[in-house]
Amino acid sequence: PAQAQGADGAALITRVDSAAFPAIDVDLAVNDGAGNHVAGLPAAAFALSEDSAPVAGAAAVEQETGVQVVFALDTSAAFKARDAAAITRLDYVKTALTDFAQTQPWMKDGLDDVTLLAPEGPVITHSSRGADIAQAVAAYTSTYAGAADPFQLVNAALDFVSEAEPRPGVRRFVVFLSNGLET
């Protein structure tokens, strides 16, 4: 990826599609100095040049691409521990996942792609609906046995984010929750 950075922020080229050459589509992520997404930039905020000469006919269109997130939970016995209010660590994780799926501006229905994996098997895969994710999280129960080999769980998560993009330019993330990995 190419990046331009200044005191006021950064622009990162996240995808270049030259399949219709000489027409080329470029996806660009623009962030302010604090790293927050900058939305609503007018087309006039962008200029394209080739060999220092302006390119005629260049157009800028803002669109959201969403994210693809795979949460991998290695729910070992450590997740069974309860606090003074009798809430398990897994309950806290489930609450956080439900909040992510149903609270704006986190997950965007119809745009983001979320998968949740556990040692017992996939909890939900490639869902774009926060309500479905929250329902799957609520229904998930763990044996607290953890993954026999946590690296297989990590590899499964990487397999999900390595599949074809749900939409061009989607940023992909793996969030692995575990009590730790043994070397």
PDB file of C-alpha atoms in Angstrom:
ATOM      1  CA  PRO A   1       0.000   0.000   0.000  1.00  0.00           C
ATOM      2  CA  ALA A   2       1.096   3.548  -0.695  1.00  0.00           C
ATOM      3  CA  GLN A   3       0.675   6.213   1.951  1.00  0.00           C
ATOM      4  CA  ALA A   4       0.925   9.995   2.107  1.00  0.00           C
ATOM      5  CA  GLN A   5       1.205  11.451   5.571  1.00  0.00           C
ATOM      6  CA  GLY A   6       1.329  14.943   6.971  1.00  0.00           C
ATOM      7  CA  ALA A   7       0.706  16.744  10.239  1.00  0.00           C
ATOM      8  CA  ASP A   8      -3.007  16.922   9.440  1.00  0.00           C
ATOM      9  CA  GLY A   9      -3.477  13.233   8.678  1.00  0.00           C
ATOM     10  CA  ALA A  10      -2.752  10.411   6.286  1.00  0.00           C
ATOM     11  CA  ALA A  11      -4.101   8.918   3.075  1.00  0.00           C
ATOM     12  CA  LEU A  12      -3.578   5.204   2.464  1.00  0.00           C
ATOM     13  CA  ILE A  13      -4.172   3.478  -0.866  1.00  0.00           C
ATOM     14  CA  THR A  14      -5.896   0.241   0.114  1.00  0.00           C
ATOM     15  CA  ARG A  15      -6.689  -1.197  -3.326  1.00  0.00           C
ATOM     16  CA  VAL A  16      -5.838  -0.610  -6.980  1.00  0.00           C
ATOM     17  CA  ASP A  17      -7.958  -2.242  -9.698  1.00  0.00           C
ATOM     18  CA  SER A  18      -6.545  -2.003 -13.203  1.00  0.00           C
ATOM     19  CA  ALA A  19      -8.786  -4.713 -14.713  1.00  0.00           C
ATOM     20  CA  ALA A  20     -10.463  -2.118 -16.992  1.00  0.00           C
ATOM     21  CA  PHE A  21      -7.169  -0.435 -17.991  1.00  0.00           C
ATOM     22  CA  PRO A  22      -6.676   2.328 -19.022  1.00  0.00           C
ATOM     23  CA  ALA A  23      -9.412   3.148 -16.490  1.00  0.00           C
ATOM     24  CA  ILE A  24      -8.093   2.483 -12.981  1.00  0.00           C
ATOM     25  CA  ASP A  25     -10.071   2.396  -9.716  1.00  0.00           C
ATOM     26  CA  VAL A  26      -8.231   3.255  -6.515  1.00  0.00           C
ATOM     27  CA  ASP A  27      -9.544   2.916  -2.960  1.00  0.00           C
ATOM     28  CA  LEU A  28      -8.157   5.409  -0.492  1.00  0.00           C
ATOM     29  CA  ALA A  29      -8.560   5.571   3.298  1.00  0.00           C
ATOM     30  CA  VAL A  30      -8.187   9.097   4.683  1.00  0.00           C
ATOM     31  CA  ASN A  31      -7.556   9.715   8.382  1.00  0.00           C
ATOM     32  CA  ASP A  32      -7.006  12.906  10.368  1.00  0.00           C
ATOM     33  CA  GLY A  33      -3.975  13.575  12.583  1.00  0.00           C
ATOM     34  CA  ALA A  34      -5.555  11.585  15.429  1.00  0.00           C
ATOM     35  CA  GLY A  35      -6.130   8.554  13.159  1.00  0.00           C
ATOM     36  CA  ASN A  36      -9.904   9.022  12.844  1.00  0.00           C
ATOM     37  CA  HIS A  37     -11.624   8.410   9.501  1.00  0.00           C
ATOM     38  CA  VAL A  38     -12.309  11.601   7.559  1.00  0.00           C
ATOM     39  CA  ALA A  39     -15.691  11.458   5.825  1.00  0.00           C
ATOM     40  CA  GLY A  40     -17.412  13.829   3.425  1.00  0.00           C
ATOM     41  CA  LEU A  41     -14.405  15.111   1.544  1.00  0.00           C
ATOM     42  CA  PRO A  42     -15.467  16.847  -1.675  1.00  0.00           C
ATOM     43  CA  ALA A  43     -14.097  15.666  -5.020  1.00  0.00           C
ATOM     44  CA  ALA A  44     -12.146  18.935  -5.151  1.00  0.00           C
ATOM     45  CA  ALA A  45     -10.055  17.685  -2.195  1.00  0.00           C
ATOM     46  CA  PHE A  46      -8.381  15.189  -4.528  1.00  0.00           C
ATOM     47  CA  ALA A  47      -6.098  15.808  -7.472  1.00  0.00           C
ATOM     48  CA  LEU A  48      -4.617  13.167  -9.749  1.00  0.00           C
ATOM     49  CA  SER A  49      -1.542  13.799 -11.838  1.00  0.00           C
ATOM     50  CA  GLU A  50       0.698  11.761 -14.087  1.00  0.00           C
ATOM     51  CA  ASP A  51       4.259  12.927 -14.708  1.00  0.00           C
ATOM     52  CA  SER A  52       3.336  16.204 -12.928  1.00  0.00           C
ATOM     53  CA  ALA A  53       0.456  16.838 -15.386  1.00  0.00           C
ATOM     54  CA  PRO A  54      -3.188  16.819 -14.216  1.00  0.00           C
ATOM     55  CA  VAL A  55      -5.219  13.837 -15.410  1.00  0.00           C
ATOM     56  CA  ALA A  56      -8.486  14.852 -17.078  1.00  0.00           C
ATOM     57  CA  GLY A  57     -11.677  13.006 -16.210  1.00  0.00           C
ATOM     58  CA  ALA A  58     -10.549  11.776 -12.781  1.00  0.00           C
ATOM     59  CA  ALA A  59     -13.444  11.509 -10.327  1.00  0.00           C
ATOM     60  CA  ALA A  60     -13.671  10.890  -6.603  1.00  0.00           C
ATOM     61  CA  VAL A  61     -16.648   9.113  -5.057  1.00  0.00           C
ATOM     62  CA  GLU A  62     -16.971   8.378  -1.355  1.00  0.00           C
ATOM     63  CA  GLN A  63     -18.268   4.981  -0.346  1.00  0.00           C
ATOM     64  CA  GLU A  64     -18.040   2.811   2.721  1.00  0.00           C
ATOM     65  CA  THR A  65     -16.405  -0.567   2.230  1.00  0.00           C
ATOM     66  CA  GLY A  66     -16.935  -1.995   5.700  1.00  0.00           C
ATOM     67  CA  VAL A  67     -14.693  -4.415   7.525  1.00  0.00           C
ATOM     68  CA  GLN A  68     -14.385  -8.149   7.797  1.00  0.00           C
ATOM     69  CA  VAL A  69     -13.708  -9.285  11.364  1.00  0.00           C
ATOM     70  CA  VAL A  70     -13.121 -12.809  12.620  1.00  0.00           C
ATOM     71  CA  PHE A  71     -13.316 -13.221  16.377  1.00  0.00           C
ATOM     72  CA  ALA A  72     -11.619 -16.416  17.553  1.00  0.00           C
ATOM     73  CA  LEU A  73     -12.366 -17.388  21.145  1.00  0.00           C
ATOM     74  CA  ASP A  74     -10.081 -19.905  22.817  1.00  0.00           C
ATOM     75  CA  THR A  75     -12.485 -20.457  25.699  1.00  0.00           C
ATOM     76  CA  SER A  76     -10.335 -22.404  28.104  1.00  0.00           C
ATOM     77  CA  ALA A  77     -10.994 -22.892  31.823  1.00  0.00           C
ATOM     78  CA  ALA A  78      -9.720 -19.338  32.446  1.00  0.00           C
ATOM     79  CA  PHE A  79     -12.915 -18.022  30.815  1.00  0.00           C
ATOM     80  CA  LYS A  80     -14.990 -19.891  33.422  1.00  0.00           C
ATOM     81  CA  ALA A  81     -13.633 -17.797  36.316  1.00  0.00           C
ATOM     82  CA  ARG A  82     -16.240 -15.581  37.989  1.00  0.00           C
ATOM     83  CA  ASP A  83     -15.844 -12.167  39.555  1.00  0.00           C
ATOM     84  CA  ALA A  84     -17.439 -10.955  42.807  1.00  0.00           C
ATOM     85  CA  ALA A  85     -20.746 -10.460  40.952  1.00  0.00           C
ATOM     86  CA  ALA A  86     -20.613 -14.093  39.683  1.00  0.00           C
ATOM     87  CA  ILE A  87     -20.047 -12.970  36.095  1.00  0.00           C
ATOM     88  CA  THR A  88     -17.695 -15.178  34.079  1.00  0.00           C
ATOM     89  CA  ARG A  89     -14.955 -13.849  31.854  1.00  0.00           C
ATOM     90  CA  LEU A  90     -16.811 -15.433  28.943  1.00  0.00           C
ATOM     91  CA  ASP A  91     -19.929 -13.442  29.908  1.00  0.00           C
ATOM     92  CA  TYR A  92     -17.877 -10.234  29.679  1.00  0.00           C
ATOM     93  CA  VAL A  93     -16.602 -11.261  26.238  1.00  0.00           C
ATOM     94  CA  LYS A  94     -20.123 -12.117  25.083  1.00  0.00           C
ATOM     95  CA  THR A  95     -21.380  -8.726  26.295  1.00  0.00           C
ATOM     96  CA  ALA A  96     -18.589  -6.959  24.410  1.00  0.00           C
ATOM     97  CA  LEU A  97     -19.334  -8.932  21.224  1.00  0.00           C
ATOM     98  CA  THR A  98     -23.043  -8.145  21.494  1.00  0.00           C
ATOM     99  CA  ASP A  99     -22.253  -4.460  22.035  1.00  0.00           C
ATOM    100  CA  PHE A 100     -19.985  -4.506  18.974  1.00  0.00           C
ATOM    101  CA  ALA A 101     -22.703  -6.097  16.852  1.00  0.00           C
ATOM    102  CA  GLN A 102     -25.558  -3.857  17.951  1.00  0.00           C
ATOM    103  CA  THR A 103     -24.023  -0.510  18.874  1.00  0.00           C
ATOM    104  CA  GLN A 104     -23.307   2.205  16.325  1.00  0.00           C
ATOM    105  CA  PRO A 105     -20.749   3.171  15.152  1.00  0.00           C
ATOM    106  CA  TRP A 106     -19.143  -0.243  15.600  1.00  0.00           C
ATOM    107  CA  MET A 107     -20.758  -2.764  13.282  1.00  0.00           C
ATOM    108  CA  LYS A 108     -22.721  -1.549  10.296  1.00  0.00           C
ATOM    109  CA  ASP A 109     -25.564  -3.866   9.253  1.00  0.00           C
ATOM    110  CA  GLY A 110     -25.413  -4.947   5.636  1.00  0.00           C
ATOM    111  CA  LEU A 111     -21.856  -3.667   5.264  1.00  0.00           C
ATOM    112  CA  ASP A 112     -19.570  -5.434   7.721  1.00  0.00           C
ATOM    113  CA  ASP A 113     -18.822  -9.166   7.658  1.00  0.00           C
ATOM    114  CA  VAL A 114     -18.423 -10.874  11.046  1.00  0.00           C
ATOM    115  CA  THR A 115     -17.427 -14.428  11.911  1.00  0.00           C
ATOM    116  CA  LEU A 116     -17.163 -15.901  15.407  1.00  0.00           C
ATOM    117  CA  LEU A 117     -15.145 -19.086  15.932  1.00  0.00           C
ATOM    118  CA  ALA A 118     -14.831 -21.148  19.109  1.00  0.00           C
ATOM    119  CA  PRO A 119     -13.142 -24.464  19.980  1.00  0.00           C
ATOM    120  CA  GLU A 120     -16.539 -26.180  19.734  1.00  0.00           C
ATOM    121  CA  GLY A 121     -16.901 -24.963  16.139  1.00  0.00           C
ATOM    122  CA  PRO A 122     -18.106 -21.894  14.256  1.00  0.00           C
ATOM    123  CA  VAL A 123     -20.670 -19.881  16.224  1.00  0.00           C
ATOM    124  CA  ILE A 124     -21.664 -17.731  13.222  1.00  0.00           C
ATOM    125  CA  THR A 125     -19.946 -17.175   9.886  1.00  0.00           C
ATOM    126  CA  HIS A 126     -19.975 -14.283   7.433  1.00  0.00           C
ATOM    127  CA  SER A 127     -22.910 -12.484   9.011  1.00  0.00           C
ATOM    128  CA  SER A 128     -23.725  -8.894   8.099  1.00  0.00           C
ATOM    129  CA  ARG A 129     -26.612  -8.522  10.541  1.00  0.00           C
ATOM    130  CA  GLY A 130     -25.899  -7.401  14.089  1.00  0.00           C
ATOM    131  CA  ALA A 131     -29.105  -8.967  15.424  1.00  0.00           C
ATOM    132  CA  ASP A 132     -28.104 -12.389  14.064  1.00  0.00           C
ATOM    133  CA  ILE A 133     -24.658 -12.084  15.614  1.00  0.00           C
ATOM    134  CA  ALA A 134     -26.090 -11.038  18.978  1.00  0.00           C
ATOM    135  CA  GLN A 135     -28.493 -14.001  18.883  1.00  0.00           C
ATOM    136  CA  ALA A 136     -25.662 -16.433  18.057  1.00  0.00           C
ATOM    137  CA  VAL A 137     -23.483 -14.997  20.831  1.00  0.00           C
ATOM    138  CA  ALA A 138     -26.341 -15.319  23.347  1.00  0.00           C
ATOM    139  CA  ALA A 139     -26.905 -18.951  22.338  1.00  0.00           C
ATOM    140  CA  TYR A 140     -23.210 -19.888  22.539  1.00  0.00           C
ATOM    141  CA  THR A 141     -22.212 -22.067  25.468  1.00  0.00           C
ATOM    142  CA  SER A 142     -18.708 -23.298  26.090  1.00  0.00           C
ATOM    143  CA  THR A 143     -17.334 -26.534  27.431  1.00  0.00           C
ATOM    144  CA  TYR A 144     -14.388 -24.447  28.697  1.00  0.00           C
ATOM    145  CA  ALA A 145     -12.036 -27.096  27.345  1.00  0.00           C
ATOM    146  CA  GLY A 146     -10.254 -24.596  25.108  1.00  0.00           C
ATOM    147  CA  ALA A 147      -8.739 -25.498  21.799  1.00  0.00           C
ATOM    148  CA  ALA A 148      -6.526 -28.595  21.813  1.00  0.00           C
ATOM    149  CA  ASP A 149      -4.179 -26.610  19.575  1.00  0.00           C
ATOM    150  CA  PRO A 150      -4.896 -22.858  19.687  1.00  0.00           C
ATOM    151  CA  PHE A 151      -2.835 -22.376  16.541  1.00  0.00           C
ATOM    152  CA  GLN A 152      -5.462 -24.369  14.603  1.00  0.00           C
ATOM    153  CA  LEU A 153      -8.068 -21.864  15.814  1.00  0.00           C
ATOM    154  CA  VAL A 154      -5.835 -18.981  14.699  1.00  0.00           C
ATOM    155  CA  ASN A 155      -5.302 -20.679  11.331  1.00  0.00           C
ATOM    156  CA  ALA A 156      -9.051 -21.174  10.911  1.00  0.00           C
ATOM    157  CA  ALA A 157      -9.553 -17.451  11.573  1.00  0.00           C
ATOM    158  CA  LEU A 158      -6.872 -16.602   9.028  1.00  0.00           C
ATOM    159  CA  ASP A 159      -8.567 -18.916   6.521  1.00  0.00           C
ATOM    160  CA  PHE A 160     -11.813 -16.946   6.893  1.00  0.00           C
ATOM    161  CA  VAL A 161     -10.127 -13.590   6.256  1.00  0.00           C
ATOM    162  CA  SER A 162      -8.163 -15.070   3.352  1.00  0.00           C
ATOM    163  CA  GLU A 163     -11.307 -15.994   1.425  1.00  0.00           C
ATOM    164  CA  ALA A 164     -12.554 -13.768  -1.383  1.00  0.00           C
ATOM    165  CA  GLU A 165     -13.427 -10.258  -0.258  1.00  0.00           C
ATOM    166  CA  PRO A 166     -17.133  -9.676   0.338  1.00  0.00           C
ATOM    167  CA  ARG A 167     -16.620  -6.290  -1.380  1.00  0.00           C
ATOM    168  CA  PRO A 168     -13.546  -4.708  -2.968  1.00  0.00           C
ATOM    169  CA  GLY A 169     -11.400  -2.779  -0.520  1.00  0.00           C
ATOM    170  CA  VAL A 170     -12.738  -4.390   2.667  1.00  0.00           C
ATOM    171  CA  ARG A 171     -10.234  -4.162   5.527  1.00  0.00           C
ATOM    172  CA  ARG A 172      -9.761  -7.470   7.336  1.00  0.00           C
ATOM    173  CA  PHE A 173      -9.064  -8.163  10.996  1.00  0.00           C
ATOM    174  CA  VAL A 174      -8.619 -11.184  13.268  1.00  0.00           C
ATOM    175  CA  VAL A 175      -9.280 -10.728  16.989  1.00  0.00           C
ATOM    176  CA  PHE A 176      -7.963 -13.681  18.996  1.00  0.00           C
ATOM    177  CA  LEU A 177      -9.127 -13.956  22.616  1.00  0.00           C
ATOM    178  CA  SER A 178      -7.205 -16.456  24.699  1.00  0.00           C
ATOM    179  CA  ASN A 179      -5.613 -17.080  28.052  1.00  0.00           C
ATOM    180  CA  GLY A 180      -2.299 -17.231  26.225  1.00  0.00           C
ATOM    181  CA  LEU A 181      -0.343 -19.371  23.818  1.00  0.00           C
ATOM    182  CA  GLU A 182       2.284 -21.825  24.968  1.00  0.00           C
ATOM    183  CA  THR A 183       5.466 -21.826  22.953  1.00  0.00           C
TER     184      THR A 183
END
